[in-house]
mmCIF file with all atom_site columns, C-alpha atoms in Angstrom:
data_model
loop_
_atom_site.group_PDB
_atom_site.id
_atom_site.type_symbol
_atom_site.label_atom_id
_atom_site.label_alt_id
_atom_site.label_comp_id
_atom_site.label_asym_id
_atom_site.label_entity_id
_atom_site.label_seq_id
_atom_site.pdbx_PDB_ins_code
_atom_site.Cartn_x
_atom_site.Cartn_y
_atom_site.Cartn_z
_atom_site.occupancy
_atom_site.B_iso_or_equiv
_atom_site.pdbx_formal_charge
_atom_site.auth_seq_id
_atom_site.auth_comp_id
_atom_site.auth_asym_id
_atom_site.auth_atom_id
_atom_site.pdbx_PDB_model_num
ATOM 1   C CA . MET C 1 1   ? 183.303 17.388  -60.346 1.00 35.00 ? 1   MET C CA 1
ATOM 2   C CA . THR C 1 2   ? 186.731 17.549  -58.911 1.00 36.00 ? 2   THR C CA 1
ATOM 3   C CA . ASN C 1 3   ? 190.204 16.805  -59.951 1.00 37.00 ? 3   ASN C CA 1
ATOM 4   C CA . THR C 1 4   ? 191.800 13.803  -58.264 1.00 37.00 ? 4   THR C CA 1
ATOM 5   C CA . ILE C 1 5   ? 195.418 14.318  -56.946 1.00 35.00 ? 5   ILE C CA 1
ATOM 6   C CA . TYR C 1 6   ? 197.747 11.818  -58.787 1.00 38.00 ? 6   TYR C CA 1
ATOM 7   C CA . PHE C 1 7   ? 200.848 10.947  -57.168 1.00 39.00 ? 7   PHE C CA 1
ATOM 8   C CA . ASN C 1 8   ? 204.247 9.149   -57.792 1.00 41.00 ? 8   ASN C CA 1
ATOM 9   C CA . LEU C 1 9   ? 204.503 6.324   -55.321 1.00 42.00 ? 9   LEU C CA 1
ATOM 10  C CA . ASP C 1 10  ? 208.180 6.662   -55.189 1.00 41.00 ? 10  ASP C CA 1
ATOM 11  C CA . ASN C 1 11  ? 208.671 10.365  -54.376 1.00 37.00 ? 11  ASN C CA 1
ATOM 12  C CA . ALA C 1 12  ? 205.029 11.655  -53.913 1.00 33.00 ? 12  ALA C CA 1
ATOM 13  C CA . SER C 1 13  ? 205.353 14.286  -56.691 1.00 34.00 ? 13  SER C CA 1
ATOM 14  C CA . TYR C 1 14  ? 201.837 15.813  -57.291 1.00 32.00 ? 14  TYR C CA 1
ATOM 15  C CA . SER C 1 15  ? 199.917 16.784  -60.208 1.00 35.00 ? 15  SER C CA 1
ATOM 16  C CA . THR C 1 16  ? 196.378 17.924  -60.709 1.00 35.00 ? 16  THR C CA 1
ATOM 17  C CA . SER C 1 17  ? 196.369 17.480  -64.490 1.00 36.00 ? 17  SER C CA 1
ATOM 18  C CA . SER C 1 18  ? 193.789 15.295  -66.253 1.00 42.00 ? 18  SER C CA 1
ATOM 19  C CA . PRO C 1 19  ? 194.381 11.642  -66.414 1.00 41.00 ? 19  PRO C CA 1
ATOM 20  C CA . ASP C 1 20  ? 194.805 11.764  -70.221 1.00 43.00 ? 20  ASP C CA 1
ATOM 21  C CA . SER C 1 21  ? 197.517 14.327  -70.104 1.00 39.00 ? 21  SER C CA 1
ATOM 22  C CA . ILE C 1 22  ? 199.361 12.332  -67.123 1.00 37.00 ? 22  ILE C CA 1
ATOM 23  C CA . LEU C 1 23  ? 199.275 9.126   -68.941 1.00 41.00 ? 23  LEU C CA 1
ATOM 24  C CA . SER C 1 24  ? 200.651 10.757  -72.164 1.00 34.00 ? 24  SER C CA 1
ATOM 25  C CA . HIS C 1 25  ? 203.980 11.909  -70.554 1.00 26.00 ? 25  HIS C CA 1
ATOM 26  C CA . HIS C 1 26  ? 204.238 11.131  -66.957 1.00 30.00 ? 26  HIS C CA 1
ATOM 27  C CA . GLN C 1 27  ? 206.685 7.982   -66.553 1.00 32.00 ? 27  GLN C CA 1
ATOM 28  C CA . HIS C 1 28  ? 207.706 6.949   -63.153 1.00 33.00 ? 28  HIS C CA 1
ATOM 29  C CA . ASP C 1 29  ? 210.905 5.172   -62.164 1.00 38.00 ? 29  ASP C CA 1
ATOM 30  C CA . HIS C 1 30  ? 210.394 1.545   -62.087 1.00 38.00 ? 30  HIS C CA 1
ATOM 31  C CA . GLU C 1 31  ? 212.737 0.499   -59.237 1.00 41.00 ? 31  GLU C CA 1
ATOM 32  C CA . GLY C 1 32  ? 211.288 3.300   -57.107 1.00 35.00 ? 32  GLY C CA 1
ATOM 33  C CA . SER C 1 33  ? 207.787 2.452   -57.853 1.00 39.00 ? 33  SER C CA 1
ATOM 34  C CA . ARG C 1 34  ? 208.435 -1.001  -57.103 1.00 43.00 ? 34  ARG C CA 1
ATOM 35  C CA . ALA C 1 35  ? 209.917 -0.392  -53.709 1.00 39.00 ? 35  ALA C CA 1
ATOM 36  C CA . ALA C 1 36  ? 207.119 2.027   -52.734 1.00 42.00 ? 36  ALA C CA 1
ATOM 37  C CA . SER C 1 37  ? 204.486 -0.528  -53.934 1.00 45.00 ? 37  SER C CA 1
ATOM 38  C CA . SER C 1 38  ? 206.113 -2.918  -51.508 1.00 48.00 ? 38  SER C CA 1
ATOM 39  C CA . SER C 1 39  ? 205.418 -0.441  -48.790 1.00 46.00 ? 39  SER C CA 1
ATOM 40  C CA . PHE C 1 40  ? 201.782 -0.490  -49.731 1.00 44.00 ? 40  PHE C CA 1
ATOM 41  C CA . VAL C 1 41  ? 201.367 -4.167  -49.996 1.00 43.00 ? 41  VAL C CA 1
ATOM 42  C CA . VAL C 1 42  ? 203.145 -5.452  -46.828 1.00 39.00 ? 42  VAL C CA 1
ATOM 43  C CA . ALA C 1 43  ? 199.826 -5.989  -45.339 1.00 41.00 ? 43  ALA C CA 1
ATOM 44  C CA . GLU C 1 44  ? 197.525 -8.870  -46.211 1.00 44.00 ? 44  GLU C CA 1
ATOM 45  C CA . GLU C 1 45  ? 196.080 -9.367  -49.675 1.00 48.00 ? 45  GLU C CA 1
ATOM 46  C CA . ILE C 1 46  ? 192.502 -8.609  -49.601 1.00 47.00 ? 46  ILE C CA 1
ATOM 47  C CA . ASN C 1 47  ? 191.023 -9.976  -52.772 1.00 43.00 ? 47  ASN C CA 1
ATOM 48  C CA . ALA C 1 48  ? 187.649 -10.593 -50.969 1.00 38.00 ? 48  ALA C CA 1
ATOM 49  C CA . TRP C 1 49  ? 187.410 -6.759  -50.724 1.00 40.00 ? 49  TRP C CA 1
ATOM 50  C CA . ILE C 1 50  ? 186.557 -6.662  -54.522 1.00 39.00 ? 50  ILE C CA 1
ATOM 51  C CA . ARG C 1 51  ? 185.441 -10.087 -55.645 1.00 38.00 ? 51  ARG C CA 1
ATOM 52  C CA . PRO C 1 52  ? 185.633 -11.097 -59.426 1.00 33.00 ? 52  PRO C CA 1
ATOM 53  C CA . PRO C 1 53  ? 185.499 -9.818  -61.983 1.00 34.00 ? 53  PRO C CA 1
ATOM 54  C CA . SER C 1 54  ? 186.989 -6.752  -60.515 1.00 44.00 ? 54  SER C CA 1
ATOM 55  C CA . CYS C 1 55  ? 190.160 -8.802  -59.579 1.00 51.00 ? 55  CYS C CA 1
ATOM 56  C CA . SER C 1 56  ? 190.237 -10.995 -62.649 1.00 58.00 ? 56  SER C CA 1
ATOM 57  C CA . PHE C 1 57  ? 193.362 -8.955  -64.060 1.00 71.00 ? 57  PHE C CA 1
ATOM 58  C CA . GLY C 1 58  ? 195.092 -8.518  -60.587 1.00 76.00 ? 58  GLY C CA 1
ATOM 59  C CA . LYS C 1 59  ? 195.125 -8.643  -56.974 1.00 82.00 ? 59  LYS C CA 1
ATOM 60  C CA . VAL C 1 60  ? 193.974 -6.147  -54.324 1.00 85.00 ? 60  VAL C CA 1
ATOM 61  C CA . PHE C 1 61  ? 195.950 -5.310  -51.179 1.00 83.00 ? 61  PHE C CA 1
ATOM 62  C CA . LYS C 1 62  ? 195.328 -3.221  -48.028 1.00 83.00 ? 62  LYS C CA 1
ATOM 63  C CA . GLY C 1 63  ? 198.019 -0.634  -47.303 1.00 83.00 ? 63  GLY C CA 1
ATOM 64  C CA . TRP C 1 64  ? 198.537 2.716   -45.450 1.00 83.00 ? 64  TRP C CA 1
ATOM 65  C CA . ILE C 1 65  ? 199.400 6.219   -46.455 1.00 84.00 ? 65  ILE C CA 1
ATOM 66  C CA . ASP C 1 66  ? 199.886 9.652   -44.882 1.00 83.00 ? 66  ASP C CA 1
ATOM 67  C CA . GLU C 1 67  ? 196.685 11.370  -45.754 1.00 79.00 ? 67  GLU C CA 1
ATOM 68  C CA . TYR C 1 68  ? 198.508 14.788  -46.048 1.00 83.00 ? 68  TYR C CA 1
ATOM 69  C CA . LYS C 1 69  ? 201.656 13.773  -47.903 1.00 78.00 ? 69  LYS C CA 1
ATOM 70  C CA . LEU C 1 70  ? 200.177 10.903  -49.878 1.00 72.00 ? 70  LEU C CA 1
ATOM 71  C CA . THR C 1 71  ? 203.265 8.813   -49.167 1.00 77.00 ? 71  THR C CA 1
ATOM 72  C CA . ALA C 1 72  ? 203.529 5.190   -47.928 1.00 76.00 ? 72  ALA C CA 1
ATOM 73  C CA . THR C 1 73  ? 203.546 4.705   -44.048 1.00 80.00 ? 73  THR C CA 1
ATOM 74  C CA . LYS C 1 74  ? 204.088 1.734   -41.805 1.00 78.00 ? 74  LYS C CA 1
ATOM 75  C CA . PRO C 1 75  ? 201.143 -0.718  -41.491 1.00 77.00 ? 75  PRO C CA 1
ATOM 76  C CA . GLY C 1 76  ? 198.616 0.521   -39.058 1.00 79.00 ? 76  GLY C CA 1
ATOM 77  C CA . ARG C 1 77  ? 199.676 4.155   -39.341 1.00 83.00 ? 77  ARG C CA 1
ATOM 78  C CA . GLY C 1 78  ? 198.016 6.915   -41.348 1.00 85.00 ? 78  GLY C CA 1
ATOM 79  C CA . THR C 1 79  ? 194.980 6.104   -43.530 1.00 87.00 ? 79  THR C CA 1
ATOM 80  C CA . ALA C 1 80  ? 194.136 2.778   -44.801 1.00 88.00 ? 80  ALA C CA 1
ATOM 81  C CA . VAL C 1 81  ? 193.826 2.287   -48.655 1.00 88.00 ? 81  VAL C CA 1
ATOM 82  C CA . ALA C 1 82  ? 193.166 -0.416  -51.001 1.00 88.00 ? 82  ALA C CA 1
ATOM 83  C CA . VAL C 1 83  ? 195.720 -1.092  -53.688 1.00 86.00 ? 83  VAL C CA 1
ATOM 84  C CA . LYS C 1 84  ? 194.727 -2.871  -56.807 1.00 86.00 ? 84  LYS C CA 1
ATOM 85  C CA . ARG C 1 85  ? 197.689 -4.101  -58.634 1.00 85.00 ? 85  ARG C CA 1
ATOM 86  C CA . LEU C 1 86  ? 197.397 -5.495  -62.285 1.00 82.00 ? 86  LEU C CA 1
ATOM 87  C CA . HIS C 1 87  ? 199.277 -8.601  -63.247 1.00 75.00 ? 87  HIS C CA 1
ATOM 88  C CA . GLN C 1 88  ? 202.749 -7.719  -64.630 1.00 72.00 ? 88  GLN C CA 1
ATOM 89  C CA . GLY C 1 89  ? 203.666 -8.770  -68.227 1.00 64.00 ? 89  GLY C CA 1
ATOM 90  C CA . SER C 1 90  ? 200.011 -8.910  -69.435 1.00 66.00 ? 90  SER C CA 1
ATOM 91  C CA . LEU C 1 91  ? 197.971 -6.425  -71.263 1.00 66.00 ? 91  LEU C CA 1
ATOM 92  C CA . GLN C 1 92  ? 194.701 -7.922  -69.901 1.00 67.00 ? 92  GLN C CA 1
ATOM 93  C CA . GLY C 1 93  ? 192.909 -5.314  -67.986 1.00 78.00 ? 93  GLY C CA 1
ATOM 94  C CA . HIS C 1 94  ? 194.803 -2.427  -69.365 1.00 83.00 ? 94  HIS C CA 1
ATOM 95  C CA . GLU C 1 95  ? 191.705 -0.865  -70.915 1.00 84.00 ? 95  GLU C CA 1
ATOM 96  C CA . GLU C 1 96  ? 189.719 -1.233  -67.693 1.00 85.00 ? 96  GLU C CA 1
ATOM 97  C CA . TRP C 1 97  ? 192.626 0.245   -65.799 1.00 87.00 ? 97  TRP C CA 1
ATOM 98  C CA . LEU C 1 98  ? 192.467 3.290   -67.990 1.00 88.00 ? 98  LEU C CA 1
ATOM 99  C CA . ALA C 1 99  ? 188.752 3.529   -67.786 1.00 87.00 ? 99  ALA C CA 1
ATOM 100 C CA . GLU C 1 100 ? 188.979 3.537   -63.954 1.00 89.00 ? 100 GLU C CA 1
ATOM 101 C CA . ILE C 1 101 ? 191.340 6.573   -64.114 1.00 90.00 ? 101 ILE C CA 1
ATOM 102 C CA . ASN C 1 102 ? 189.330 8.335   -66.802 1.00 89.00 ? 102 ASN C CA 1
ATOM 103 C CA . TYR C 1 103 ? 186.131 8.343   -64.915 1.00 90.00 ? 103 TYR C CA 1
ATOM 104 C CA . LEU C 1 104 ? 186.870 8.037   -61.220 1.00 91.00 ? 104 LEU C CA 1
ATOM 105 C CA . GLY C 1 105 ? 189.692 10.488  -61.719 1.00 88.00 ? 105 GLY C CA 1
ATOM 106 C CA . LYS C 1 106 ? 187.119 13.109  -62.944 1.00 89.00 ? 106 LYS C CA 1
ATOM 107 C CA . LEU C 1 107 ? 183.859 12.152  -61.082 1.00 92.00 ? 107 LEU C CA 1
ATOM 108 C CA . TYR C 1 108 ? 183.062 12.986  -57.468 1.00 94.00 ? 108 TYR C CA 1
ATOM 109 C CA . HIS C 1 109 ? 179.960 11.798  -55.570 1.00 95.00 ? 109 HIS C CA 1
ATOM 110 C CA . LEU C 1 110 ? 179.373 10.655  -51.992 1.00 96.00 ? 110 LEU C CA 1
ATOM 111 C CA . ASN C 1 111 ? 178.347 7.349   -53.440 1.00 96.00 ? 111 ASN C CA 1
ATOM 112 C CA . LEU C 1 112 ? 181.121 6.663   -55.618 1.00 96.00 ? 112 LEU C CA 1
ATOM 113 C CA . VAL C 1 113 ? 184.406 5.039   -54.364 1.00 94.00 ? 113 VAL C CA 1
ATOM 114 C CA . LYS C 1 114 ? 187.267 7.525   -54.386 1.00 93.00 ? 114 LYS C CA 1
ATOM 115 C CA . LEU C 1 115 ? 190.216 6.935   -56.488 1.00 91.00 ? 115 LEU C CA 1
ATOM 116 C CA . LEU C 1 116 ? 193.226 8.516   -54.700 1.00 88.00 ? 116 LEU C CA 1
ATOM 117 C CA . GLY C 1 117 ? 195.890 7.863   -57.218 1.00 86.00 ? 117 GLY C CA 1
ATOM 118 C CA . TYR C 1 118 ? 197.559 5.603   -59.665 1.00 86.00 ? 118 TYR C CA 1
ATOM 119 C CA . CYS C 1 119 ? 201.071 4.419   -60.819 1.00 84.00 ? 119 CYS C CA 1
ATOM 120 C CA . LEU C 1 120 ? 202.050 3.638   -64.225 1.00 81.00 ? 120 LEU C CA 1
ATOM 121 C CA . ASP C 1 121 ? 205.700 2.465   -64.689 1.00 76.00 ? 121 ASP C CA 1
ATOM 122 C CA . ASN C 1 122 ? 206.746 0.121   -67.399 1.00 73.00 ? 122 ASN C CA 1
ATOM 123 C CA . GLN C 1 123 ? 204.897 -3.125  -66.461 1.00 73.00 ? 123 GLN C CA 1
ATOM 124 C CA . GLU C 1 124 ? 203.669 -1.793  -63.020 1.00 79.00 ? 124 GLU C CA 1
ATOM 125 C CA . ARG C 1 125 ? 200.094 -0.517  -63.004 1.00 84.00 ? 125 ARG C CA 1
ATOM 126 C CA . LEU C 1 126 ? 198.563 0.314   -59.528 1.00 86.00 ? 126 LEU C CA 1
ATOM 127 C CA . LEU C 1 127 ? 195.379 2.038   -58.581 1.00 88.00 ? 127 LEU C CA 1
ATOM 128 C CA . VAL C 1 128 ? 194.932 3.439   -55.031 1.00 88.00 ? 128 VAL C CA 1
ATOM 129 C CA . TYR C 1 129 ? 191.428 3.691   -53.642 1.00 91.00 ? 129 TYR C CA 1
ATOM 130 C CA . GLU C 1 130 ? 189.905 4.644   -50.295 1.00 92.00 ? 130 GLU C CA 1
ATOM 131 C CA . PHE C 1 131 ? 189.545 1.671   -48.243 1.00 93.00 ? 131 PHE C CA 1
ATOM 132 C CA . MET C 1 132 ? 186.015 0.295   -47.451 1.00 93.00 ? 132 MET C CA 1
ATOM 133 C CA . PRO C 1 133 ? 186.235 -1.567  -44.390 1.00 92.00 ? 133 PRO C CA 1
ATOM 134 C CA . GLU C 1 134 ? 182.825 -3.430  -44.580 1.00 92.00 ? 134 GLU C CA 1
ATOM 135 C CA . GLY C 1 135 ? 183.816 -4.900  -47.923 1.00 90.00 ? 135 GLY C CA 1
ATOM 136 C CA . SER C 1 136 ? 181.321 -5.601  -50.600 1.00 91.00 ? 136 SER C CA 1
ATOM 137 C CA . LEU C 1 137 ? 177.449 -6.070  -50.564 1.00 92.00 ? 137 LEU C CA 1
ATOM 138 C CA . ASP C 1 138 ? 178.132 -9.512  -52.171 1.00 89.00 ? 138 ASP C CA 1
ATOM 139 C CA . ASN C 1 139 ? 180.159 -10.578 -49.155 1.00 87.00 ? 139 ASN C CA 1
ATOM 140 C CA . HIS C 1 140 ? 177.349 -9.817  -46.833 1.00 89.00 ? 140 HIS C CA 1
ATOM 141 C CA . LEU C 1 141 ? 174.706 -11.408 -49.010 1.00 88.00 ? 141 LEU C CA 1
ATOM 142 C CA . PHE C 1 142 ? 176.389 -14.654 -49.888 1.00 84.00 ? 142 PHE C CA 1
ATOM 143 C CA . TRP C 1 143 ? 179.178 -15.148 -47.431 1.00 71.00 ? 143 TRP C CA 1
ATOM 144 C CA . SER C 1 144 ? 177.239 -14.668 -44.265 1.00 62.00 ? 144 SER C CA 1
ATOM 145 C CA . ASN C 1 145 ? 179.483 -16.916 -42.155 1.00 66.00 ? 145 ASN C CA 1
ATOM 146 C CA . SER C 1 146 ? 182.327 -14.323 -42.352 1.00 63.00 ? 146 SER C CA 1
ATOM 147 C CA . TYR C 1 147 ? 180.088 -11.076 -42.363 1.00 67.00 ? 147 TYR C CA 1
ATOM 148 C CA . CYS C 1 148 ? 177.324 -9.602  -40.347 1.00 74.00 ? 148 CYS C CA 1
ATOM 149 C CA . GLN C 1 149 ? 173.771 -10.138 -41.426 1.00 82.00 ? 149 GLN C CA 1
ATOM 150 C CA . LEU C 1 150 ? 172.365 -6.974  -42.777 1.00 90.00 ? 150 LEU C CA 1
ATOM 151 C CA . SER C 1 151 ? 168.995 -5.587  -41.318 1.00 92.00 ? 151 SER C CA 1
ATOM 152 C CA . TRP C 1 152 ? 166.273 -4.405  -43.607 1.00 94.00 ? 152 TRP C CA 1
ATOM 153 C CA . SER C 1 153 ? 166.925 -0.801  -42.715 1.00 96.00 ? 153 SER C CA 1
ATOM 154 C CA . ILE C 1 154 ? 170.592 -1.150  -43.764 1.00 96.00 ? 154 ILE C CA 1
ATOM 155 C CA . ARG C 1 155 ? 169.639 -2.904  -46.836 1.00 96.00 ? 155 ARG C CA 1
ATOM 156 C CA . MET C 1 156 ? 167.331 -0.032  -47.759 1.00 97.00 ? 156 MET C CA 1
ATOM 157 C CA . LYS C 1 157 ? 170.118 2.494   -47.010 1.00 98.00 ? 157 LYS C CA 1
ATOM 158 C CA . ILE C 1 158 ? 172.474 0.498   -49.357 1.00 97.00 ? 158 ILE C CA 1
ATOM 159 C CA . ALA C 1 159 ? 169.784 0.370   -52.088 1.00 96.00 ? 159 ALA C CA 1
ATOM 160 C CA . LEU C 1 160 ? 169.265 4.092   -51.837 1.00 98.00 ? 160 LEU C CA 1
ATOM 161 C CA . GLY C 1 161 ? 172.969 4.840   -52.036 1.00 97.00 ? 161 GLY C CA 1
ATOM 162 C CA . ALA C 1 162 ? 173.447 2.759   -55.048 1.00 95.00 ? 162 ALA C CA 1
ATOM 163 C CA . ALA C 1 163 ? 170.451 4.254   -56.645 1.00 95.00 ? 163 ALA C CA 1
ATOM 164 C CA . LYS C 1 164 ? 171.904 7.836   -56.061 1.00 96.00 ? 164 LYS C CA 1
ATOM 165 C CA . ALA C 1 165 ? 175.240 6.709   -57.608 1.00 94.00 ? 165 ALA C CA 1
ATOM 166 C CA . LEU C 1 166 ? 173.498 5.579   -60.833 1.00 92.00 ? 166 LEU C CA 1
ATOM 167 C CA . ALA C 1 167 ? 171.210 8.696   -60.896 1.00 94.00 ? 167 ALA C CA 1
ATOM 168 C CA . PHE C 1 168 ? 174.238 10.823  -60.721 1.00 93.00 ? 168 PHE C CA 1
ATOM 169 C CA . LEU C 1 169 ? 175.949 8.947   -63.525 1.00 93.00 ? 169 LEU C CA 1
ATOM 170 C CA . HIS C 1 170 ? 172.930 9.094   -65.541 1.00 92.00 ? 170 HIS C CA 1
ATOM 171 C CA . SER C 1 171 ? 172.364 12.897  -65.166 1.00 90.00 ? 171 SER C CA 1
ATOM 172 C CA . ALA C 1 172 ? 172.601 15.018  -68.193 1.00 85.00 ? 172 ALA C CA 1
ATOM 173 C CA . GLU C 1 173 ? 175.773 16.791  -66.857 1.00 88.00 ? 173 GLU C CA 1
ATOM 174 C CA . VAL C 1 174 ? 177.564 13.516  -66.300 1.00 90.00 ? 174 VAL C CA 1
ATOM 175 C CA . ASN C 1 175 ? 176.001 10.961  -68.857 1.00 88.00 ? 175 ASN C CA 1
ATOM 176 C CA . VAL C 1 176 ? 177.975 7.910   -67.983 1.00 90.00 ? 176 VAL C CA 1
ATOM 177 C CA . ILE C 1 177 ? 176.816 4.285   -68.249 1.00 85.00 ? 177 ILE C CA 1
ATOM 178 C CA . HIS C 1 178 ? 178.579 2.127   -65.682 1.00 85.00 ? 178 HIS C CA 1
ATOM 179 C CA . ARG C 1 179 ? 177.639 -1.330  -67.375 1.00 82.00 ? 179 ARG C CA 1
ATOM 180 C CA . GLY C 1 180 ? 178.827 -3.232  -64.266 1.00 83.00 ? 180 GLY C CA 1
ATOM 181 C CA . CYS C 1 181 ? 176.452 -2.458  -61.357 1.00 88.00 ? 181 CYS C CA 1
ATOM 182 C CA . GLN C 1 182 ? 176.083 -5.707  -59.379 1.00 88.00 ? 182 GLN C CA 1
ATOM 183 C CA . ASN C 1 183 ? 176.435 -6.598  -55.653 1.00 90.00 ? 183 ASN C CA 1
ATOM 184 C CA . SER C 1 184 ? 180.363 -7.243  -55.767 1.00 88.00 ? 184 SER C CA 1
ATOM 185 C CA . ASN C 1 185 ? 180.807 -3.686  -57.106 1.00 92.00 ? 185 ASN C CA 1
ATOM 186 C CA . ILE C 1 186 ? 178.901 -1.966  -54.405 1.00 94.00 ? 186 ILE C CA 1
ATOM 187 C CA . LEU C 1 187 ? 181.224 -1.377  -51.548 1.00 95.00 ? 187 LEU C CA 1
ATOM 188 C CA . LEU C 1 188 ? 180.498 -0.321  -47.894 1.00 95.00 ? 188 LEU C CA 1
ATOM 189 C CA . ASP C 1 189 ? 182.202 2.018   -45.496 1.00 95.00 ? 189 ASP C CA 1
ATOM 190 C CA . TRP C 1 190 ? 182.255 1.775   -41.743 1.00 94.00 ? 190 TRP C CA 1
ATOM 191 C CA . ASN C 1 191 ? 178.718 3.057   -41.518 1.00 96.00 ? 191 ASN C CA 1
ATOM 192 C CA . TYR C 1 192 ? 177.340 0.923   -44.335 1.00 96.00 ? 192 TYR C CA 1
ATOM 193 C CA . ASN C 1 193 ? 177.181 3.955   -46.898 1.00 97.00 ? 193 ASN C CA 1
ATOM 194 C CA . ALA C 1 194 ? 177.120 2.302   -50.376 1.00 97.00 ? 194 ALA C CA 1
ATOM 195 C CA . LYS C 1 195 ? 179.810 3.445   -52.948 1.00 97.00 ? 195 LYS C CA 1
ATOM 196 C CA . LEU C 1 196 ? 179.745 2.243   -56.415 1.00 95.00 ? 196 LEU C CA 1
ATOM 197 C CA . SER C 1 197 ? 183.191 0.888   -57.729 1.00 92.00 ? 197 SER C CA 1
ATOM 198 C CA . ASP C 1 198 ? 184.781 -0.763  -60.765 1.00 89.00 ? 198 ASP C CA 1
ATOM 199 C CA . PHE C 1 199 ? 184.390 1.521   -63.890 1.00 86.00 ? 199 PHE C CA 1
ATOM 200 C CA . GLY C 1 200 ? 186.421 -0.730  -66.091 1.00 82.00 ? 200 GLY C CA 1
ATOM 201 C CA . LEU C 1 201 ? 183.337 -1.271  -68.406 1.00 82.00 ? 201 LEU C CA 1
ATOM 202 C CA . ALA C 1 202 ? 181.874 2.244   -68.237 1.00 80.00 ? 202 ALA C CA 1
ATOM 203 C CA . ARG C 1 203 ? 181.304 4.241   -71.306 1.00 83.00 ? 203 ARG C CA 1
ATOM 204 C CA . ASP C 1 204 ? 180.060 7.647   -72.174 1.00 82.00 ? 204 ASP C CA 1
ATOM 205 C CA . GLY C 1 205 ? 176.277 7.821   -72.882 1.00 80.00 ? 205 GLY C CA 1
ATOM 206 C CA . PRO C 1 206 ? 174.597 9.073   -75.973 1.00 74.00 ? 206 PRO C CA 1
ATOM 207 C CA . THR C 1 207 ? 174.446 12.776  -76.492 1.00 72.00 ? 207 THR C CA 1
ATOM 208 C CA . GLY C 1 208 ? 171.567 14.788  -77.793 1.00 65.00 ? 208 GLY C CA 1
ATOM 209 C CA . ASP C 1 209 ? 169.120 12.908  -80.003 1.00 61.00 ? 209 ASP C CA 1
ATOM 210 C CA . ASN C 1 210 ? 171.928 10.423  -80.939 1.00 62.00 ? 210 ASN C CA 1
ATOM 211 C CA . SER C 1 211 ? 171.438 6.814   -80.035 1.00 61.00 ? 211 SER C CA 1
ATOM 212 C CA . HIS C 1 212 ? 174.239 4.363   -79.257 1.00 59.00 ? 212 HIS C CA 1
ATOM 213 C CA . VAL C 1 213 ? 174.332 0.675   -80.534 1.00 57.00 ? 213 VAL C CA 1
ATOM 214 C CA . TYR C 1 214 ? 176.494 -1.816  -78.759 1.00 58.00 ? 214 TYR C CA 1
ATOM 215 C CA . THR C 1 215 ? 177.353 -4.848  -80.800 1.00 57.00 ? 215 THR C CA 1
ATOM 216 C CA . SER C 1 216 ? 177.913 -7.271  -77.619 1.00 63.00 ? 216 SER C CA 1
ATOM 217 C CA . VAL C 1 217 ? 176.526 -7.456  -74.242 1.00 64.00 ? 217 VAL C CA 1
ATOM 218 C CA . MET C 1 218 ? 178.695 -6.127  -71.463 1.00 67.00 ? 218 MET C CA 1
ATOM 219 C CA . GLY C 1 219 ? 178.184 -6.620  -67.825 1.00 65.00 ? 219 GLY C CA 1
ATOM 220 C CA . THR C 1 220 ? 176.644 -9.509  -65.709 1.00 69.00 ? 220 THR C CA 1
ATOM 221 C CA . TYR C 1 221 ? 173.500 -11.402 -66.659 1.00 67.00 ? 221 TYR C CA 1
ATOM 222 C CA . GLY C 1 222 ? 170.967 -11.013 -63.978 1.00 67.00 ? 222 GLY C CA 1
ATOM 223 C CA . TYR C 1 223 ? 172.032 -7.507  -63.277 1.00 70.00 ? 223 TYR C CA 1
ATOM 224 C CA . ALA C 1 224 ? 172.112 -5.866  -66.622 1.00 70.00 ? 224 ALA C CA 1
ATOM 225 C CA . CYS C 1 225 ? 169.009 -3.930  -67.821 1.00 70.00 ? 225 CYS C CA 1
ATOM 226 C CA . PRO C 1 226 ? 166.648 -6.412  -69.680 1.00 73.00 ? 226 PRO C CA 1
ATOM 227 C CA . GLU C 1 227 ? 165.938 -3.843  -72.506 1.00 70.00 ? 227 GLU C CA 1
ATOM 228 C CA . TYR C 1 228 ? 169.726 -3.332  -73.006 1.00 66.00 ? 228 TYR C CA 1
ATOM 229 C CA . ILE C 1 229 ? 170.124 -7.271  -73.436 1.00 68.00 ? 229 ILE C CA 1
ATOM 230 C CA . ALA C 1 230 ? 167.239 -7.700  -75.519 1.00 71.00 ? 230 ALA C CA 1
ATOM 231 C CA . THR C 1 231 ? 168.062 -4.923  -78.129 1.00 65.00 ? 231 THR C CA 1
ATOM 232 C CA . VAL C 1 232 ? 171.801 -5.420  -78.522 1.00 59.00 ? 232 VAL C CA 1
ATOM 233 C CA . LEU C 1 233 ? 173.066 -6.657  -81.949 1.00 46.00 ? 233 LEU C CA 1
ATOM 234 C CA . GLU C 1 234 ? 174.209 -10.249 -82.060 1.00 45.00 ? 234 GLU C CA 1
#
């Protein structure tokens, strides 16, 4: 596991503290953050990069940062990033926003999308991720007019990458249940390496001999484990 570097979008101040400690005391200047977020989102909106439900509480934009200073740069310069911006004035999605920081801020694996930083300032809530140029697996499977058809070797590569991500999460050392593994949450880099995203529904798994009972089904039917759906309490 590694710590993610969290940064203030208006003046690029750095911290390697845990997400919980930052959220408890780290307040950013709203006007400065709003100006900086404008620097990130001058490019096109890219909601297709992460299809619903990941965008149900906000929009996703493509932007650019200086990879060394982690500050906004002009479009086309520096490193491309994806910026998820939650709707202002609404509490919807806030728990999912916190879960993203809590899990992706502490976990590192080649098959998990990287969270580069976040901004919390008044009603402004941003999440900054590495940009995945080939979009989601969902786009390739169901929007073939706009995306390249995947060969069987590429499909096997993607399936293996997604399986490695889940095996890592389910390991005894990590013990995290994603609860949202589906085509739209499997993102692809330029070489079609799969990276699992969207930890908004993730929860810690049971420890030791303890079992955990959920009172409602979370996730998407057709993707959720059948045993999980069959045994959940109604």
